[in-house]
Tab-separated table of C-alpha atoms in Angstrom:
chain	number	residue	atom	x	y	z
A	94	UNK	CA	44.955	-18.762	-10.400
A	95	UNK	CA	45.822	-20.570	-7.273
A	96	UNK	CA	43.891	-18.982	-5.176
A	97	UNK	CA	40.586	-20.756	-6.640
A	98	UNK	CA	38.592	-23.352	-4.729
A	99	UNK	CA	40.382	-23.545	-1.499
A	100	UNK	CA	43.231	-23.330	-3.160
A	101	UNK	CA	46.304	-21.915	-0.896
A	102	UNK	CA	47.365	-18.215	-1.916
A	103	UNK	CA	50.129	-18.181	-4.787
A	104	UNK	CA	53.423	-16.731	-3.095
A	105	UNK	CA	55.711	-13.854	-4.320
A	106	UNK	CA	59.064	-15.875	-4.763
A	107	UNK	CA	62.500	-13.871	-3.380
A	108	UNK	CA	65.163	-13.091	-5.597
A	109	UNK	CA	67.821	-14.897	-5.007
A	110	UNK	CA	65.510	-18.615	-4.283
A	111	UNK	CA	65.929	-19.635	-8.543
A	112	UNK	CA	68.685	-17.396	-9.565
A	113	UNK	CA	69.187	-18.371	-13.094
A	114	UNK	CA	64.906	-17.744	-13.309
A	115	UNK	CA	65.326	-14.387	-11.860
A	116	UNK	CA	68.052	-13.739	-14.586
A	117	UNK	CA	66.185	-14.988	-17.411
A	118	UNK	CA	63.427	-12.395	-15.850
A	119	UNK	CA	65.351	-9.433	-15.779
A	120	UNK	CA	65.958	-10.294	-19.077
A	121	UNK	CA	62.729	-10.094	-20.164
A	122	UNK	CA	61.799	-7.166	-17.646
A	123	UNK	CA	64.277	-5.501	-20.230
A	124	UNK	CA	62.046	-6.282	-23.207
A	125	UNK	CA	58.409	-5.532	-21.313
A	126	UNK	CA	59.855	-1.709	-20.477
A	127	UNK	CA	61.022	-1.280	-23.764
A	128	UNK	CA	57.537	-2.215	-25.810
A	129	UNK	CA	55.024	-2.119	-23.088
A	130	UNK	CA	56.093	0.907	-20.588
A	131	UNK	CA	52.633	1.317	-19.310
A	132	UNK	CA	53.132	-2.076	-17.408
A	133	UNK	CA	55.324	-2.735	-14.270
A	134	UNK	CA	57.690	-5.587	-14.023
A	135	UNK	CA	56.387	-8.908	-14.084
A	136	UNK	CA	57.459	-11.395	-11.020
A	137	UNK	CA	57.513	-14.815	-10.227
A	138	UNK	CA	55.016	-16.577	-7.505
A	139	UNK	CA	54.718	-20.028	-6.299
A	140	UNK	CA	51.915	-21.676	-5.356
A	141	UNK	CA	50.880	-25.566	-4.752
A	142	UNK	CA	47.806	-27.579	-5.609
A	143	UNK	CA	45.852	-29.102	-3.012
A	144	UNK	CA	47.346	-31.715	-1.175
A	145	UNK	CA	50.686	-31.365	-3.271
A	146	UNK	CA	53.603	-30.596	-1.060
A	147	UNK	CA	55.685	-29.271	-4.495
A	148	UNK	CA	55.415	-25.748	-5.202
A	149	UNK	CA	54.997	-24.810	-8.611
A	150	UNK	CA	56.250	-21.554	-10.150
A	151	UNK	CA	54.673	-19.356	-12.596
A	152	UNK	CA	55.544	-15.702	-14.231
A	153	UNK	CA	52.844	-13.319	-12.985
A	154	UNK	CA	52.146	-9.568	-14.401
A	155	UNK	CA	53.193	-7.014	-11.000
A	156	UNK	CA	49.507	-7.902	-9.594
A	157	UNK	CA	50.134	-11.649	-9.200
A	158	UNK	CA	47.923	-13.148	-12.337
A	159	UNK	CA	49.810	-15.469	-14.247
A	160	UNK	CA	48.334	-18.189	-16.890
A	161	UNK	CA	49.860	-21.072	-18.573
A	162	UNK	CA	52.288	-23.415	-17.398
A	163	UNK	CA	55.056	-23.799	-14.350
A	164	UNK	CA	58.554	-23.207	-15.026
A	165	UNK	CA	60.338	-26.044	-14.856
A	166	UNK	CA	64.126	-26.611	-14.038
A	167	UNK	CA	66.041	-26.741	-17.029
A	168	UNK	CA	69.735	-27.857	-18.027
A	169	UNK	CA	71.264	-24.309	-19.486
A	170	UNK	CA	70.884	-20.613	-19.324
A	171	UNK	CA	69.690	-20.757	-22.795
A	172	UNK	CA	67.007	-23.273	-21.900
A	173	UNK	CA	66.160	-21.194	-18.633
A	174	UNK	CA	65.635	-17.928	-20.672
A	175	UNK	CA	63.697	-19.464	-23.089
A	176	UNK	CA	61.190	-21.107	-20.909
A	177	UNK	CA	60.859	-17.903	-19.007
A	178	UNK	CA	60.193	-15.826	-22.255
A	179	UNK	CA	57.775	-18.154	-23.173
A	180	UNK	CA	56.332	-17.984	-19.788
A	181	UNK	CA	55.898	-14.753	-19.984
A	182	UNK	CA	54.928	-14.152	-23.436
A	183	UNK	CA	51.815	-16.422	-23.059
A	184	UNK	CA	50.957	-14.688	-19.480
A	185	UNK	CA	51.045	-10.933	-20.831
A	186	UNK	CA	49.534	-12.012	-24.074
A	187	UNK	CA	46.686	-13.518	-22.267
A	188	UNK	CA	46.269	-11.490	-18.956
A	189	UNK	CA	46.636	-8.018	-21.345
A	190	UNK	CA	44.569	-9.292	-24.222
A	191	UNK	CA	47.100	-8.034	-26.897
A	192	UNK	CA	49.513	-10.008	-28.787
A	193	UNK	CA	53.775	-9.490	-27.262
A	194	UNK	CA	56.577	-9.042	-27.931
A	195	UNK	CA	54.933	-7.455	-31.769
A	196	UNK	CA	57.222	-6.905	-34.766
A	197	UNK	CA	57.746	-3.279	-36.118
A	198	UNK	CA	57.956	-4.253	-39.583
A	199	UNK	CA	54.614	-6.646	-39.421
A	200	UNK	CA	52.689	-5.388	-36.367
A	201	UNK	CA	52.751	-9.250	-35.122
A	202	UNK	CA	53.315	-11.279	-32.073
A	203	UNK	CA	57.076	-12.767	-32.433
A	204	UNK	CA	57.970	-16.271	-30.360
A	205	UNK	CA	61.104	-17.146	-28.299
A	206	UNK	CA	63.817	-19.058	-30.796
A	207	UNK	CA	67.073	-20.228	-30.047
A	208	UNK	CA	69.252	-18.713	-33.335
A	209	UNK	CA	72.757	-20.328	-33.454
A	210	UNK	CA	72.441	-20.991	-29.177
A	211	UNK	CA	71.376	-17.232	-28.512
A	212	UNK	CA	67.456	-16.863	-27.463
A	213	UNK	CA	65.752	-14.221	-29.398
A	214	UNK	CA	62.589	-12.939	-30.572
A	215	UNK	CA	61.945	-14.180	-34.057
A	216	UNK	CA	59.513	-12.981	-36.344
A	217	UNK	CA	57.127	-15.609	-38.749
A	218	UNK	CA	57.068	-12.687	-41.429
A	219	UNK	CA	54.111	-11.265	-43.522
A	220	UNK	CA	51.631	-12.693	-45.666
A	221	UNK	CA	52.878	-11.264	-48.697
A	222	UNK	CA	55.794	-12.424	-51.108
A	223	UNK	CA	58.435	-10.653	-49.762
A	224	UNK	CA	57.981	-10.235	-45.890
A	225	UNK	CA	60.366	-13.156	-44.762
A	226	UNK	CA	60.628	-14.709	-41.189
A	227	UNK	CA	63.241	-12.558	-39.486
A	228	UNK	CA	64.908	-12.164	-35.939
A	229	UNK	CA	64.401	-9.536	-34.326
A	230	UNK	CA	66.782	-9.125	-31.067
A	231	UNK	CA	67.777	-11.081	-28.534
A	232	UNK	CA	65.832	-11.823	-26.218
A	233	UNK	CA	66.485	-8.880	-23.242
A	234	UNK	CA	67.302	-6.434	-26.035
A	235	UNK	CA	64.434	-5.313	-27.516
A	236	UNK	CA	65.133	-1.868	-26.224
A	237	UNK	CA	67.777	-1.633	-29.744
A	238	UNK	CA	64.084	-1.823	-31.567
A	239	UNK	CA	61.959	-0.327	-29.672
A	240	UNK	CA	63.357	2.729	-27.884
A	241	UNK	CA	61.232	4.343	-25.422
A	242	UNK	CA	58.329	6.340	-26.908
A	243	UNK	CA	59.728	10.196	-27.606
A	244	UNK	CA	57.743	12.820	-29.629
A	245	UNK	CA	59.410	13.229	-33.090
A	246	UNK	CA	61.597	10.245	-33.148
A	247	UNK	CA	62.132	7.778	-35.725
A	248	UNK	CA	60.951	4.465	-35.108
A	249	UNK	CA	63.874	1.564	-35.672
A	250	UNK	CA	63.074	-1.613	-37.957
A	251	UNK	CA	63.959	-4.700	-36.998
A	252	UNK	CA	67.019	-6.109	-37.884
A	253	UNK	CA	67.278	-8.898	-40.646
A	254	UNK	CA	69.211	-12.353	-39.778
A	255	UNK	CA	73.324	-12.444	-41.194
């Protein structure tokens, strides 16, 4: 991404330099394990544009390619998770080909929503009469929907809004 047309290399950024980012990201590390185990943590990396002293930072899959837009600083946790859930929704949808987070009831991509100040994954619903918008966790707790793969286990349904 950065690395294009003399571009300087991106950066892996330390835990610990944006400490409410790298909580929103362990957050959503949570939710990647639980639905996609085949794929190791995602990370964040910094990199600058040519001739810009400010370093921009981006959500990256474990091998450093990231897409769409720089985080930006925010005001509140709630803000911060949600930009880094969208960050990284539009990354690993993109850089994997494949809709994510997906629904268990309607096998499609959900979207980062605040619901009553909490940030979860909400679901637009079916097609049909009948298959309403829905939440489906909070955002970092996916894992309550979508335990880890076992032979002969159940899967869970999402959960419907109080």
């Amino acid at each position: 991404m950065c690395a294009l047309f003399g571009r300087p290399e991106p950066r892996d950024v330390p835990v610990g330099e944006h400490p409410l980012w790298d909580e929103a990201l362990a957050a959503v590390n949570r939710d990647l394990a639980a639905t996609r185990p085949d794929q190791r943590p995602l990370r964040l990396i910094a990199c600058s544009e040519a001739g810009d002293p400010d370093e921009q930072v981006y959500v990256a899959l474990s091998n450093g390619e990231a897409h769409g837009s720089a985080l930006t600083p925010t005001r509140s946790a709630t803000e911060t998770l949600m930009a880094v859930a969208d960050a990284a929704q539009e990354t690993v949808t993109e850089r994997l080909w494949g809709a994510w987070p997906v629904c268990t009831v309607h096998d499609l991509g959900m979207h980062p929503r605040d619901v009553d100040g909490r940030p979860s994954w909400w679901c637009a619903g079916g097609t049909r009469r009948g298959d309403p918008a829905h939440l489906c966790a909070a955002i970092g707790e996916l894992d309550t929907v979508h335990p880890t793969p076992r032979p002969n286990r159940k899967r869970r349904k999402c959960r419907t809004p109080r």
